[in-house]
CSV table of C-alpha atoms in Angstrom, one decimal:
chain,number,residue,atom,x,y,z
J,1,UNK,CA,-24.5,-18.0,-4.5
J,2,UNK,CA,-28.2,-17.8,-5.8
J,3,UNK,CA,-29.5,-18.9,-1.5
J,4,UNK,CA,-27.9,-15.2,-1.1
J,5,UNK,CA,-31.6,-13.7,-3.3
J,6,UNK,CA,-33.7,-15.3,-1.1
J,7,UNK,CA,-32.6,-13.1,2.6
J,8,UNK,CA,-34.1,-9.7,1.4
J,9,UNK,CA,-37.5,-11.3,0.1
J,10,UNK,CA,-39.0,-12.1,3.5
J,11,UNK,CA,-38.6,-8.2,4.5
J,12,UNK,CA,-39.4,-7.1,1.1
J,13,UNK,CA,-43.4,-9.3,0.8
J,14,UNK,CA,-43.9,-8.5,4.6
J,15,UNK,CA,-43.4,-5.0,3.7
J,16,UNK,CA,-45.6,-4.7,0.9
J,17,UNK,CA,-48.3,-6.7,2.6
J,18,UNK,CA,-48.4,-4.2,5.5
J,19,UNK,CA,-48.0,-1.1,3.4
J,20,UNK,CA,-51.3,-2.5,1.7
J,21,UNK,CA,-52.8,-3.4,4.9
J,22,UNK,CA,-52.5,0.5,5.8
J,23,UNK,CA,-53.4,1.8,3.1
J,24,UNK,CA,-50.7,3.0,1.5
J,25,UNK,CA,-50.7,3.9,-2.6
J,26,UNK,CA,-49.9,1.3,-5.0
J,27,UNK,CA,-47.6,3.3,-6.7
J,28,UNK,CA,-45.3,3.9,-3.4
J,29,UNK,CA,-45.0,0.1,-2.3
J,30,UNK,CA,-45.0,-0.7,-6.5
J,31,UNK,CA,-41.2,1.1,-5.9
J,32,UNK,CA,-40.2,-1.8,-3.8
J,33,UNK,CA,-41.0,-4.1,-6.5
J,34,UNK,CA,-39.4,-2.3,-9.0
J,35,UNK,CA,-36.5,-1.8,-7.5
J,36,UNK,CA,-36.4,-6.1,-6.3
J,37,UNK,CA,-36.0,-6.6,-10.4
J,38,UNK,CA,-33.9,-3.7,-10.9
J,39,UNK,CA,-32.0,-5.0,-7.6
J,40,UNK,CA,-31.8,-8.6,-9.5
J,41,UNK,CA,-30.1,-7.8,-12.4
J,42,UNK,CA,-27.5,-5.6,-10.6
J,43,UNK,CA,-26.6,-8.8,-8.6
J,44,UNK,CA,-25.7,-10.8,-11.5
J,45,UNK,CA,-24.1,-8.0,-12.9
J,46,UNK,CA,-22.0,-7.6,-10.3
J,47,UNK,CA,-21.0,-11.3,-8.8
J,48,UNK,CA,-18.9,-11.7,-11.4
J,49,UNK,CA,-15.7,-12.9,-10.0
J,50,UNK,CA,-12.9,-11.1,-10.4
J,51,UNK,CA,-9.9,-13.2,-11.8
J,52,UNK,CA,-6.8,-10.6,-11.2
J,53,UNK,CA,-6.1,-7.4,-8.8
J,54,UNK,CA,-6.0,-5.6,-12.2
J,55,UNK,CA,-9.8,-6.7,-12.8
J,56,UNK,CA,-10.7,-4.1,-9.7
J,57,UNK,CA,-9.8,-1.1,-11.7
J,58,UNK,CA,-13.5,-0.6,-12.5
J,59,UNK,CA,-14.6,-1.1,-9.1
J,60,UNK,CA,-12.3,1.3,-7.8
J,61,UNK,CA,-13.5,3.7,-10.1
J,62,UNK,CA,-17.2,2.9,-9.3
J,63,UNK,CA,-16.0,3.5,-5.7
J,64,UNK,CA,-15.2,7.1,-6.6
J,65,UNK,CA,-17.5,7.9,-8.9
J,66,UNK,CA,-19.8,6.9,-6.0
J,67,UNK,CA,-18.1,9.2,-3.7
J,68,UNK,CA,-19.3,11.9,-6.4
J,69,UNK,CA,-22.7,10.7,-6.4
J,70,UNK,CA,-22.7,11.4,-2.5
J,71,UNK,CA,-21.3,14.6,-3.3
J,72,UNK,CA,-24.0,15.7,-6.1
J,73,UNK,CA,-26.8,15.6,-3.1
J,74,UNK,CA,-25.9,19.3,-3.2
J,75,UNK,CA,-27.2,20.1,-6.7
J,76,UNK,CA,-30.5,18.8,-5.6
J,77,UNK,CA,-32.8,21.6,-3.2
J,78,UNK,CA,-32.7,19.3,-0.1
J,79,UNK,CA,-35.6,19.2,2.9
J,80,UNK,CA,-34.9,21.8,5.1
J,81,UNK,CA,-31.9,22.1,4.9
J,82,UNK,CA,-30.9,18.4,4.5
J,83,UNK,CA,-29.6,16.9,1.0
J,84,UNK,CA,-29.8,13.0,1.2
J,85,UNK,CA,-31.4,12.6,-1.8
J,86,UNK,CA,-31.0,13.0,-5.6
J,87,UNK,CA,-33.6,13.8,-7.7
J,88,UNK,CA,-34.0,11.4,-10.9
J,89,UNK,CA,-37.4,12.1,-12.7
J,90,UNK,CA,-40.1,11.7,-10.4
J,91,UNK,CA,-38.4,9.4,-8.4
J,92,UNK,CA,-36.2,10.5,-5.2
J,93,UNK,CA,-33.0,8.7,-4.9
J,94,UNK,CA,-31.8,8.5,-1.5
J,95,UNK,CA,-27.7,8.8,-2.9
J,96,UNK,CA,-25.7,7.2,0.2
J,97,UNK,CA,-28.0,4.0,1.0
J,98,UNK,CA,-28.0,3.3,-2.8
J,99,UNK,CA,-23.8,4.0,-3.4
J,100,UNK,CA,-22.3,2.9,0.0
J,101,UNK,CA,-21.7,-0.6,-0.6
J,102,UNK,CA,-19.5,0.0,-3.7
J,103,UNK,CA,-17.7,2.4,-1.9
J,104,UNK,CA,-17.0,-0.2,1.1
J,105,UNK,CA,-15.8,-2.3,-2.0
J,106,UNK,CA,-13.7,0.1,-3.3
J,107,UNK,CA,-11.9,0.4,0.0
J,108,UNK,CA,-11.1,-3.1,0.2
J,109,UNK,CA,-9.8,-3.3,-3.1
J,110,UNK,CA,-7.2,-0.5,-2.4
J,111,UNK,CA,-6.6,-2.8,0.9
J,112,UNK,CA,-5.7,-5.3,-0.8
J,113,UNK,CA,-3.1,-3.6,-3.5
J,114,UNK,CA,-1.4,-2.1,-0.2
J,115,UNK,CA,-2.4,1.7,-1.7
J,116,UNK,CA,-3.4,2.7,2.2
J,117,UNK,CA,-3.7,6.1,1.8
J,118,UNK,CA,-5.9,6.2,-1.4
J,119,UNK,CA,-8.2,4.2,0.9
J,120,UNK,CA,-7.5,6.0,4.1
J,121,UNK,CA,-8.7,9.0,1.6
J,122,UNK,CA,-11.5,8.0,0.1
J,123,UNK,CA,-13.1,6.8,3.8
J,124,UNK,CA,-12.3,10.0,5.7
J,125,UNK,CA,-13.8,12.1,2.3
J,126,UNK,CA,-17.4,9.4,2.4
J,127,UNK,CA,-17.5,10.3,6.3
J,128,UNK,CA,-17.2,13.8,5.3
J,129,UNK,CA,-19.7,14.2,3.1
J,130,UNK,CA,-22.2,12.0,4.8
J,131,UNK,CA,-21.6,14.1,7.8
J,132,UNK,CA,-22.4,17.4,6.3
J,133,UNK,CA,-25.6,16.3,4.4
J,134,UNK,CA,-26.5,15.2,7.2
J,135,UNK,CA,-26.7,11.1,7.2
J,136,UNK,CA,-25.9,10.2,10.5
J,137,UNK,CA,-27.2,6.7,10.5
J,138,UNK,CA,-25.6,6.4,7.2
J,139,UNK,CA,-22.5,7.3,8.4
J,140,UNK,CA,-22.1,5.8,11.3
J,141,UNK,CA,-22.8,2.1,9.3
J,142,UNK,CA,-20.3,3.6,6.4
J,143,UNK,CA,-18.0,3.8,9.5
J,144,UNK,CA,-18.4,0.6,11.2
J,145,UNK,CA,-18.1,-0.9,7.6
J,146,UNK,CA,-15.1,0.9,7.1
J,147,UNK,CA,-12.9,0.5,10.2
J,148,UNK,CA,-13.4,-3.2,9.8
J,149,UNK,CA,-11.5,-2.7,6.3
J,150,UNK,CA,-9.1,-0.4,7.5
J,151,UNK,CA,-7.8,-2.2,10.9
J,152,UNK,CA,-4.4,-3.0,10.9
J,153,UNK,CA,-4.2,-6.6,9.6
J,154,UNK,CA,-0.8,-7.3,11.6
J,155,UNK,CA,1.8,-5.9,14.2
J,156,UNK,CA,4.1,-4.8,11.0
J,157,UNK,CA,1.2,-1.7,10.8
J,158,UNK,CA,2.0,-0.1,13.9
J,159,UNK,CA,0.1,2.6,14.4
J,160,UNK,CA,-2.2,1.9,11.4
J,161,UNK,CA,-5.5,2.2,13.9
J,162,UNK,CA,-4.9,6.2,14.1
J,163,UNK,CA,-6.1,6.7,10.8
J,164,UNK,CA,-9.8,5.4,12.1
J,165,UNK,CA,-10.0,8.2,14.3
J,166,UNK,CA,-11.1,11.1,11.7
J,167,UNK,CA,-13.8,8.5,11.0
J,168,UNK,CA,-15.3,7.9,14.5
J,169,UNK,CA,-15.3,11.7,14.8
J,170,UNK,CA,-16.8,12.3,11.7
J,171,UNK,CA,-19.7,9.9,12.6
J,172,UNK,CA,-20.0,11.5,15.8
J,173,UNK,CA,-20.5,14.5,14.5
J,174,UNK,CA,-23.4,13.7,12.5
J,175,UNK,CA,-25.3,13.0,15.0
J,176,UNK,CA,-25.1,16.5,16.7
J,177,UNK,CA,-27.6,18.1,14.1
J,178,UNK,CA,-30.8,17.2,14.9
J,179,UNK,CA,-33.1,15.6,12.1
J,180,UNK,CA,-35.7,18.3,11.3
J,181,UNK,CA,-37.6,15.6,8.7
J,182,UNK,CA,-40.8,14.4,10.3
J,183,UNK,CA,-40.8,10.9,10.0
J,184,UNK,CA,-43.3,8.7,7.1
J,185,UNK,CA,-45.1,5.7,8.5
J,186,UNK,CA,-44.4,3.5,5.9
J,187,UNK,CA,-40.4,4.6,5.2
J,188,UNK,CA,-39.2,4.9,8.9
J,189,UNK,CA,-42.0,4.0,11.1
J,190,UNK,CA,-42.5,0.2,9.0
J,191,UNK,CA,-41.9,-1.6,12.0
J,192,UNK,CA,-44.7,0.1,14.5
J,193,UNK,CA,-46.8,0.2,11.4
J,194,UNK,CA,-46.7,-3.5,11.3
J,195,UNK,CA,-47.4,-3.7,14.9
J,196,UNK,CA,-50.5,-1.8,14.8
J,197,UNK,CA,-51.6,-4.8,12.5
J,198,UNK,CA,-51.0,-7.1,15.1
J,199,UNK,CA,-48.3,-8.9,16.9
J,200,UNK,CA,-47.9,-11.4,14.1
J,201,UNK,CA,-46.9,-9.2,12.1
J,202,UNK,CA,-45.0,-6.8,14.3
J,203,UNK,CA,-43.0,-10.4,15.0
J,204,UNK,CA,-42.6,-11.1,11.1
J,205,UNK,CA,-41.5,-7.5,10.1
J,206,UNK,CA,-38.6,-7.8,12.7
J,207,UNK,CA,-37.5,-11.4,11.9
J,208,UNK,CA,-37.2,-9.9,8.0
J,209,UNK,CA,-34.9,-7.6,9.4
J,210,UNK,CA,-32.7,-9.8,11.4
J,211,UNK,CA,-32.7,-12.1,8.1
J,212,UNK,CA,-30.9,-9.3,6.1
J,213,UNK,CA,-27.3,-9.5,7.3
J,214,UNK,CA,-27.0,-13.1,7.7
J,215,UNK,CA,-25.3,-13.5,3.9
J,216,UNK,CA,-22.3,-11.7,4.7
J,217,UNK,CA,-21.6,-14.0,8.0
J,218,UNK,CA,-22.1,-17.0,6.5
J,219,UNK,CA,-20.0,-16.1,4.1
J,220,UNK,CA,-17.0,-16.0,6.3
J,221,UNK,CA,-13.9,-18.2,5.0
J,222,UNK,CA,-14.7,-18.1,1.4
J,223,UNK,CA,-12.8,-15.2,-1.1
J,224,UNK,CA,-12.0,-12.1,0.7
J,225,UNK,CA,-13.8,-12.4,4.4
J,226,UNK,CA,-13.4,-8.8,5.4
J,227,UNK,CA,-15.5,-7.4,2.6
J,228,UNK,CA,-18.5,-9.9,4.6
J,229,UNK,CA,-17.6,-8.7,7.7
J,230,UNK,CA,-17.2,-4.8,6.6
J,231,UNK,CA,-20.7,-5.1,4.4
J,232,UNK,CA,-22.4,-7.1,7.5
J,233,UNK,CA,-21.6,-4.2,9.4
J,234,UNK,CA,-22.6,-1.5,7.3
J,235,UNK,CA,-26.2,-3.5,6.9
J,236,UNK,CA,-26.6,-4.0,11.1
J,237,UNK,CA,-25.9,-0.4,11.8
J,238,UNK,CA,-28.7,0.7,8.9
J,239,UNK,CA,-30.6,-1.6,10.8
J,240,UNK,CA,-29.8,-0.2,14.5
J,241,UNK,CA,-29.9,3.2,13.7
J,242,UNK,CA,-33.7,3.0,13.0
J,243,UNK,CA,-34.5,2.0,16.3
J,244,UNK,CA,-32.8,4.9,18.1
J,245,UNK,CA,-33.8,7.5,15.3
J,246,UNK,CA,-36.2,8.3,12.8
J,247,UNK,CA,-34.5,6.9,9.4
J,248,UNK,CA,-35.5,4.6,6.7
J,249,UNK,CA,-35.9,1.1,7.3
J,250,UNK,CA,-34.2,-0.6,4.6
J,251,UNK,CA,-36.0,-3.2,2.3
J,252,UNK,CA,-38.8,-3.8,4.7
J,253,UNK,CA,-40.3,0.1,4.7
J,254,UNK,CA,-40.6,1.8,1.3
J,255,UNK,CA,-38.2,3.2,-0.7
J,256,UNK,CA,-36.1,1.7,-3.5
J,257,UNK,CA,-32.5,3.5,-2.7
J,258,UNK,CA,-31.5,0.7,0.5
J,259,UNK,CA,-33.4,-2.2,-1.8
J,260,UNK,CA,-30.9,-1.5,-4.5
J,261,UNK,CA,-28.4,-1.2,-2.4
J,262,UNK,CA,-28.5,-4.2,-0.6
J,263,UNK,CA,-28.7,-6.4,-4.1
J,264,UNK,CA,-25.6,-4.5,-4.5
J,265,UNK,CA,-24.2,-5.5,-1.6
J,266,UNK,CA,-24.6,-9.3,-1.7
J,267,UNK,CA,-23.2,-8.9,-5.1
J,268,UNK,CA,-20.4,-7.1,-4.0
J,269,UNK,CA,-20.1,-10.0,-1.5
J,270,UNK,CA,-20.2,-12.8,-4.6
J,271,UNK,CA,-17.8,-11.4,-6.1
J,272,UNK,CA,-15.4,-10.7,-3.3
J,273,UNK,CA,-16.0,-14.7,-2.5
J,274,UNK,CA,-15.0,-15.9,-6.1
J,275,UNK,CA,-12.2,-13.6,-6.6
J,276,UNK,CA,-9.3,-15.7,-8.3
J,277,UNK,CA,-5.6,-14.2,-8.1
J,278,UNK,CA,-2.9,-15.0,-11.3
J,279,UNK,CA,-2.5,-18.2,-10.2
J,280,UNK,CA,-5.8,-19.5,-10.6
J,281,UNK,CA,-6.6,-20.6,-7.2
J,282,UNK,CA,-9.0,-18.8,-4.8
J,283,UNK,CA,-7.3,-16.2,-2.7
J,284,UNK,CA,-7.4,-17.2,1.3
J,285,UNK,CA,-9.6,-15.6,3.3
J,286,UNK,CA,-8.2,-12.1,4.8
């Protein structure tokens, strides 16, 4: 659904017009609106339905390959110590705000073909690795997006909840290194940026933010409703987590990693909403 473009552009003009307001470089708030067309096309790449459990092979594959991109944070020096980020030309990728929501994806696809412990895998591996980086606001929203796809979906389970526990450790323990990164005015500290412009637009930069996960609610009922609920998540912990810490504000501050990633999201969630089994009819709501 094209309505689903129009959430992230409130948070992405306030941003830009208080990032000029301060001061900052064109070329740094020029990365948001790069990233909003490069963020465009990824959407209508990837809300193409999917007409057949077979047609998620790709995205499973994305889902790993995105566990590997996580992983590669390593090759890259790091800040002091931390390795978030991904190096690609003169532009720093930050690797787990950009790849999450395919991974989230990828879970729910090997939900749905009843392969539990490839999935059970691949979440426990993310939590790891975002961990030891460490990512602690992007792991605990990996988490919260995760244990909404891997709750057991009936008695029949049993026990099924136990295997969420290595992942409500894991994002505990990322927050148990203290973040030596000095925080950016215009990445983490937007929203007191804004402020210092006036109340008007301290009350504008936040209502941007609360617009952000309201796609994947409304979506509820159509396609597969757990991949709404799990992505919702993932985007209202990002969210939180920069009020109790200093981490990037996604879309509204700058950097073109979570802008990306949140086009990739809502077409994650398109697809997930048009998905079609064998028998031609849309697939109830999970």
């Amino acid at each position: 659904m094209l309505l689903n473009l129009l959430f992230p552009l409130p948070a992405l003009v306030v941003g830009i017009l208080i990032m000029r307001a301060a001061g900052v470089p064109t070329t740094a708030w020029g990365q948001n609106l790069a990233a909003c067309v490069i963020g465009i096309l990824l959407y209508f790449v990837l809300a193409r339905p999917r007409v057949s459990r077979q047609g998620e092979t790709g995205l499973l594959i994305a889902g790993v390959l995105a566990l590997g991109v996580l992983a590669a944070t390593w090759l890259d020096p790091g800040l002091q110590g931390v390795h978030r980020w991904l190096m690609l030309g003169p532009v720093r990728v930050h690797a787990g705000a950009l790849v999450l929501p395919l991974v989230l994806a990828a879970l729910a696809g090997l939900e749905r073909a009843g392969r539990r412990g490839a999935s059970t895998l691949l979440a426990i591996a993310t939590a790891l690795v975002l961990a030891l980086q460490p990512d602690a606001a992007q792991a605990t929203a990996f988490v919260a997006g995760a244990v909404v796809l891997l709750l057991p979906r009936s008695p029949a389970e049993g026990r099924g909840w136990i295997r969420l526990l290595p992942l409500v450790v894991l994002a505990g323990l990322s927050w148990l290194r203290k973040d030596p990164l000095a925080p950016v005015p215009h990445v983490e500290g937007i929203v007191g940026l804004a402020a210092e412009q006036g109340h008007v637009w301290g009350i504008a930069a936040v209502a941007s933010l609360l617009l952000l996960p309201v796609p994947f609610f409304v979506a509820r009922g159509r396609g597969d409703g757990r991949v709404g609920l799990a992505l919702g998540a993932y985007i209202i912990v990002t969210i939180l987590a920069t009020a109790v810490a200093h981490f990037p504000v996604p879309v509204l501050g700058q950097g073109a990693s979570p802008i990306l990633g949140y086009f990739v999201a809502i077409g994650l969630l398109k697809r997930f909403q048009g998905s079609v089994p064998r028998g031609g009819t849309e697939s109830p709501a999970t």
